[in-house]
PDB file of C-alpha atoms in Angstrom:
ATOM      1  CA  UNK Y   1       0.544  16.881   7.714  1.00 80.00           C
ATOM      2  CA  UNK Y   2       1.572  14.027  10.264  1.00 86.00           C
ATOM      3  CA  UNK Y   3       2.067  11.605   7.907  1.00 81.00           C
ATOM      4  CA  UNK Y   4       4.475  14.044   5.281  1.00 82.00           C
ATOM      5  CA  UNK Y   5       6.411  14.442   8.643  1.00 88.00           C
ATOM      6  CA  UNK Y   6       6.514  11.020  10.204  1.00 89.00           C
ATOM      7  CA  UNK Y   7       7.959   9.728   6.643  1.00 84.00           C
ATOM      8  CA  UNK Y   8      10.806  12.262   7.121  1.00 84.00           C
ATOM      9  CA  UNK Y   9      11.387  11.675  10.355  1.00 90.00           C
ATOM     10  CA  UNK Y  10      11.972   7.271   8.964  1.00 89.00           C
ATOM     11  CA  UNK Y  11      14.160   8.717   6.471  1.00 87.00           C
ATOM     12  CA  UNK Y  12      16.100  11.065   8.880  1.00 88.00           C
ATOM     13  CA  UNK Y  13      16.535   7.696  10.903  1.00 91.00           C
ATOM     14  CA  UNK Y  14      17.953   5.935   7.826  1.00 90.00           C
ATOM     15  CA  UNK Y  15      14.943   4.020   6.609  1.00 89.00           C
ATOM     16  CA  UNK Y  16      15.383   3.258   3.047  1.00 89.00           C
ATOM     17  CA  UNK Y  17      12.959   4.290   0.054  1.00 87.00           C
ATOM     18  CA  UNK Y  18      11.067   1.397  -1.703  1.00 89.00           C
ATOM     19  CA  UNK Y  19      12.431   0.865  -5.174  1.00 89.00           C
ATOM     20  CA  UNK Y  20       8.366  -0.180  -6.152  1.00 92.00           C
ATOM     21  CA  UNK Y  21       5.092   0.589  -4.446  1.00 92.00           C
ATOM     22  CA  UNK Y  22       1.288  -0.149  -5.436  1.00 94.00           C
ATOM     23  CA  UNK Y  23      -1.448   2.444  -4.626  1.00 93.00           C
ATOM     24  CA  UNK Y  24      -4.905   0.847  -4.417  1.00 93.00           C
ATOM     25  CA  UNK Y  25      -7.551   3.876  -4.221  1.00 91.00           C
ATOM     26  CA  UNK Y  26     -10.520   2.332  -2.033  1.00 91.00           C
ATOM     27  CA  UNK Y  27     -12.667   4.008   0.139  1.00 90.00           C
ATOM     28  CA  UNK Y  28     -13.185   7.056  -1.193  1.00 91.00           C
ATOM     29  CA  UNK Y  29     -17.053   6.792  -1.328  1.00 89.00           C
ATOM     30  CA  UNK Y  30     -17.156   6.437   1.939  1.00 92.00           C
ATOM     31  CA  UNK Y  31     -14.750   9.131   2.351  1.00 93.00           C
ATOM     32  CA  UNK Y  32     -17.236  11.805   0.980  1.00 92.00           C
ATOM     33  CA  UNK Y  33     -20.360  10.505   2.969  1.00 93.00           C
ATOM     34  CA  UNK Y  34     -18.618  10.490   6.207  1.00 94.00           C
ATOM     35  CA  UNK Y  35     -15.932  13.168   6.864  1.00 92.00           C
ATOM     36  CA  UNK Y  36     -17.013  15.563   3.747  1.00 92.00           C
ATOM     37  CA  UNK Y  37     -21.003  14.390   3.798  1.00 93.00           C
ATOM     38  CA  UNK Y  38     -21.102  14.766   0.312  1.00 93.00           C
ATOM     39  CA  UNK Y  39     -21.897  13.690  -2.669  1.00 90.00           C
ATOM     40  CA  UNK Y  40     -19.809  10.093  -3.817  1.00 88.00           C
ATOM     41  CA  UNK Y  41     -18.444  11.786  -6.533  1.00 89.00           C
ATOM     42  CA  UNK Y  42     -16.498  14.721  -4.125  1.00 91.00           C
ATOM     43  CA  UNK Y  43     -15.446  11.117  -2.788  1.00 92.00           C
ATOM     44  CA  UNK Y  44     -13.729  10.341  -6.139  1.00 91.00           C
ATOM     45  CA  UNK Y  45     -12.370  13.939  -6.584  1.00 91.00           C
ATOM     46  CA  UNK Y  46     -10.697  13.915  -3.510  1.00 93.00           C
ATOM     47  CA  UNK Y  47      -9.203  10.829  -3.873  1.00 92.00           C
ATOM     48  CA  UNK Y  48      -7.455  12.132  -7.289  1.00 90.00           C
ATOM     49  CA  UNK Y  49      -6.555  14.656  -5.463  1.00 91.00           C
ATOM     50  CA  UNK Y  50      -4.514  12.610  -3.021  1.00 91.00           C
ATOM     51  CA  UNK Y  51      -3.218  10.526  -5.814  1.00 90.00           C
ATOM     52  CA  UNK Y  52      -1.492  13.739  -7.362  1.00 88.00           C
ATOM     53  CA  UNK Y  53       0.385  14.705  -4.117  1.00 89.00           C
ATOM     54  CA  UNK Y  54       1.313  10.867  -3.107  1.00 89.00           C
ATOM     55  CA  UNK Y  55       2.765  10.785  -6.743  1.00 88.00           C
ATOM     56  CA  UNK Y  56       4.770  14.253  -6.293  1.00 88.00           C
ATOM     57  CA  UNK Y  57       5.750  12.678  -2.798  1.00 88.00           C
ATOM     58  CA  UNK Y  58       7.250   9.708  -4.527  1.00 89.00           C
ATOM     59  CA  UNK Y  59       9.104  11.953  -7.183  1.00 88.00           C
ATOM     60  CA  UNK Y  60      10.177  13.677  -4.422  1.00 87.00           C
ATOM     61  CA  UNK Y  61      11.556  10.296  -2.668  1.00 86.00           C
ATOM     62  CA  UNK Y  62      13.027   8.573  -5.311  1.00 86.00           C
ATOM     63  CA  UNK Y  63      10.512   5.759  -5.726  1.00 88.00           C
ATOM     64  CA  UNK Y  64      11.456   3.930  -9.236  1.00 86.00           C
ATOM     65  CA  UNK Y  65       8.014   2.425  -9.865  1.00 91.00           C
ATOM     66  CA  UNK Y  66       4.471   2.945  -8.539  1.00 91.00           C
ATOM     67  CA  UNK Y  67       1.709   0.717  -9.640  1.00 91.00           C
ATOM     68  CA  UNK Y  68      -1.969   2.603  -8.894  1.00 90.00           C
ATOM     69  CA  UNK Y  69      -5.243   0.258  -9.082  1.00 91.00           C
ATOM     70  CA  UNK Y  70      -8.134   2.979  -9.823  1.00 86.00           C
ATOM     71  CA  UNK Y  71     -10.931   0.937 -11.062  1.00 86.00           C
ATOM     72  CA  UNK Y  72     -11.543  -2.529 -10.139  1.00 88.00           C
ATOM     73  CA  UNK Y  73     -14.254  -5.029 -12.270  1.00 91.00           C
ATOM     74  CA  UNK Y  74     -16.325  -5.411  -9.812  1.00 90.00           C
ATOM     75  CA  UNK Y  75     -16.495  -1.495  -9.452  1.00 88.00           C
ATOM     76  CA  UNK Y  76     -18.176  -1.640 -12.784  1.00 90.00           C
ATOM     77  CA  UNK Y  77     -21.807  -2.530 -11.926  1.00 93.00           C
ATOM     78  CA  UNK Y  78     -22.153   0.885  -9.760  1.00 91.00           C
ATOM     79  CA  UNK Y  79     -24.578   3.306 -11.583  1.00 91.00           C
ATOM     80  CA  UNK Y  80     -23.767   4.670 -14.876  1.00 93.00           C
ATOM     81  CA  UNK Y  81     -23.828   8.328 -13.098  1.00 90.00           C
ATOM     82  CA  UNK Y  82     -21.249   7.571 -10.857  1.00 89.00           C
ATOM     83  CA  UNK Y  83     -18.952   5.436 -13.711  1.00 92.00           C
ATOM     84  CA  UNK Y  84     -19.459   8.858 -15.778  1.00 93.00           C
ATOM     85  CA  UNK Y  85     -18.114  10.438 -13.228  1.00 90.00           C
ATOM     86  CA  UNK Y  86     -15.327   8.462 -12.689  1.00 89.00           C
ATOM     87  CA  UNK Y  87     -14.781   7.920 -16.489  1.00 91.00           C
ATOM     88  CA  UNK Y  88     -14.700  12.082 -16.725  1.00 92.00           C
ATOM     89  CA  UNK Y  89     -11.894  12.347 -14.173  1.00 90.00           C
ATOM     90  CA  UNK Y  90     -10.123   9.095 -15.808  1.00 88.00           C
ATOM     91  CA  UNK Y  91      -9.926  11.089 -18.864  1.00 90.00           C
ATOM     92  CA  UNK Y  92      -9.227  14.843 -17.333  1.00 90.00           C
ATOM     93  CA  UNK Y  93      -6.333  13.570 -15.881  1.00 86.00           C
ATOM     94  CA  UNK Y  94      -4.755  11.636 -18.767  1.00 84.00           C
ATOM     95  CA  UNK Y  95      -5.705  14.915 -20.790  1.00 87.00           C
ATOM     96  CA  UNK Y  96      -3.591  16.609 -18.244  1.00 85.00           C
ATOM     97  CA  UNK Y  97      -0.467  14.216 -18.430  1.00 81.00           C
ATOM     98  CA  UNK Y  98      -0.774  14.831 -22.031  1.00 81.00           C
ATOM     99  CA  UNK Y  99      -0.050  18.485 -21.827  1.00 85.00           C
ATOM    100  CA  UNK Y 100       2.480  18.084 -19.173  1.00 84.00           C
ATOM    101  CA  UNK Y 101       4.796  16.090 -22.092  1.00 82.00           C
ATOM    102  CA  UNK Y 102       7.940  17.841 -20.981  1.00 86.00           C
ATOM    103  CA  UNK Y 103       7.267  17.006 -17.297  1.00 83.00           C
ATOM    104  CA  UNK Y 104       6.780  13.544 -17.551  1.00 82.00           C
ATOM    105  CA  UNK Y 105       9.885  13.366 -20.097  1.00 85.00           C
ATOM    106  CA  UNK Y 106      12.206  15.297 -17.699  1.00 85.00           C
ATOM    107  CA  UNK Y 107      11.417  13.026 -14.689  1.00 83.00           C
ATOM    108  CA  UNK Y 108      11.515   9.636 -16.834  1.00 83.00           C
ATOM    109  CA  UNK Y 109       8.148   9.485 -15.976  1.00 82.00           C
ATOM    110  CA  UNK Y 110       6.006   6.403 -18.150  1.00 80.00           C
ATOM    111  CA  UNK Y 111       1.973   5.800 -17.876  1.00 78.00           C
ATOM    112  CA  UNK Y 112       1.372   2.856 -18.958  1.00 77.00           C
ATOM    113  CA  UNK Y 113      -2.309   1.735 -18.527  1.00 74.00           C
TER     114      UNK Y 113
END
């Protein structure tokens, strides 16, 4: 990917890694109805999907802390379908970290929420 490759092309030029970053997932709605036209909630799924490799990207880099905003109040008067969809992959993923225990304790890793 161009991006994986531009980032290691900064660090091959001695840019340094961020000690913190924040993640702010937005736009993945419109994600799904305009490159996948799909459904919203392929939108969402997507969009977790990209959150698991940027966070194995920053394991891979180093990064100390990252800060992710998923969900903000105002995203809380979109229908109830689409919150239950969002609530179900809230949940399938911190049902996930759960069983990956070892993981998270072998990398120092902490979700705090």
């Amino acid at each position: 990917k161009w991006y994986e490759k531009y980032v290691l092309r900064l660090l091959a030029n001695g840019a340094r890694v961020p000690k913190k970053i924040a993640i702010i997932m937005d736009g993945n709605r419109r994600y799904a109805e305009q490159k996948l036209h799909a459904e919203k909630q392929e939108g969402h799924k997507h969009g977790l999907q990209k959150l698991i490799d940027t966070m194995e990207w920053c394991l891979e880099l180093g990064l100390k802390e990252v800060a992710v905003f998923a969900l903000a109040i105002n995203n809380l008067q979109r229908p109830q379908k689409e919150l239950d969809v969002l609530y179900d992959l809230i949940k399938t993923s911190f049902e996930r970290f759960s069983k990956e225990r070892d993981f998270f304790e072998q990398n120092d890793i902490r979700v705090n929420v």
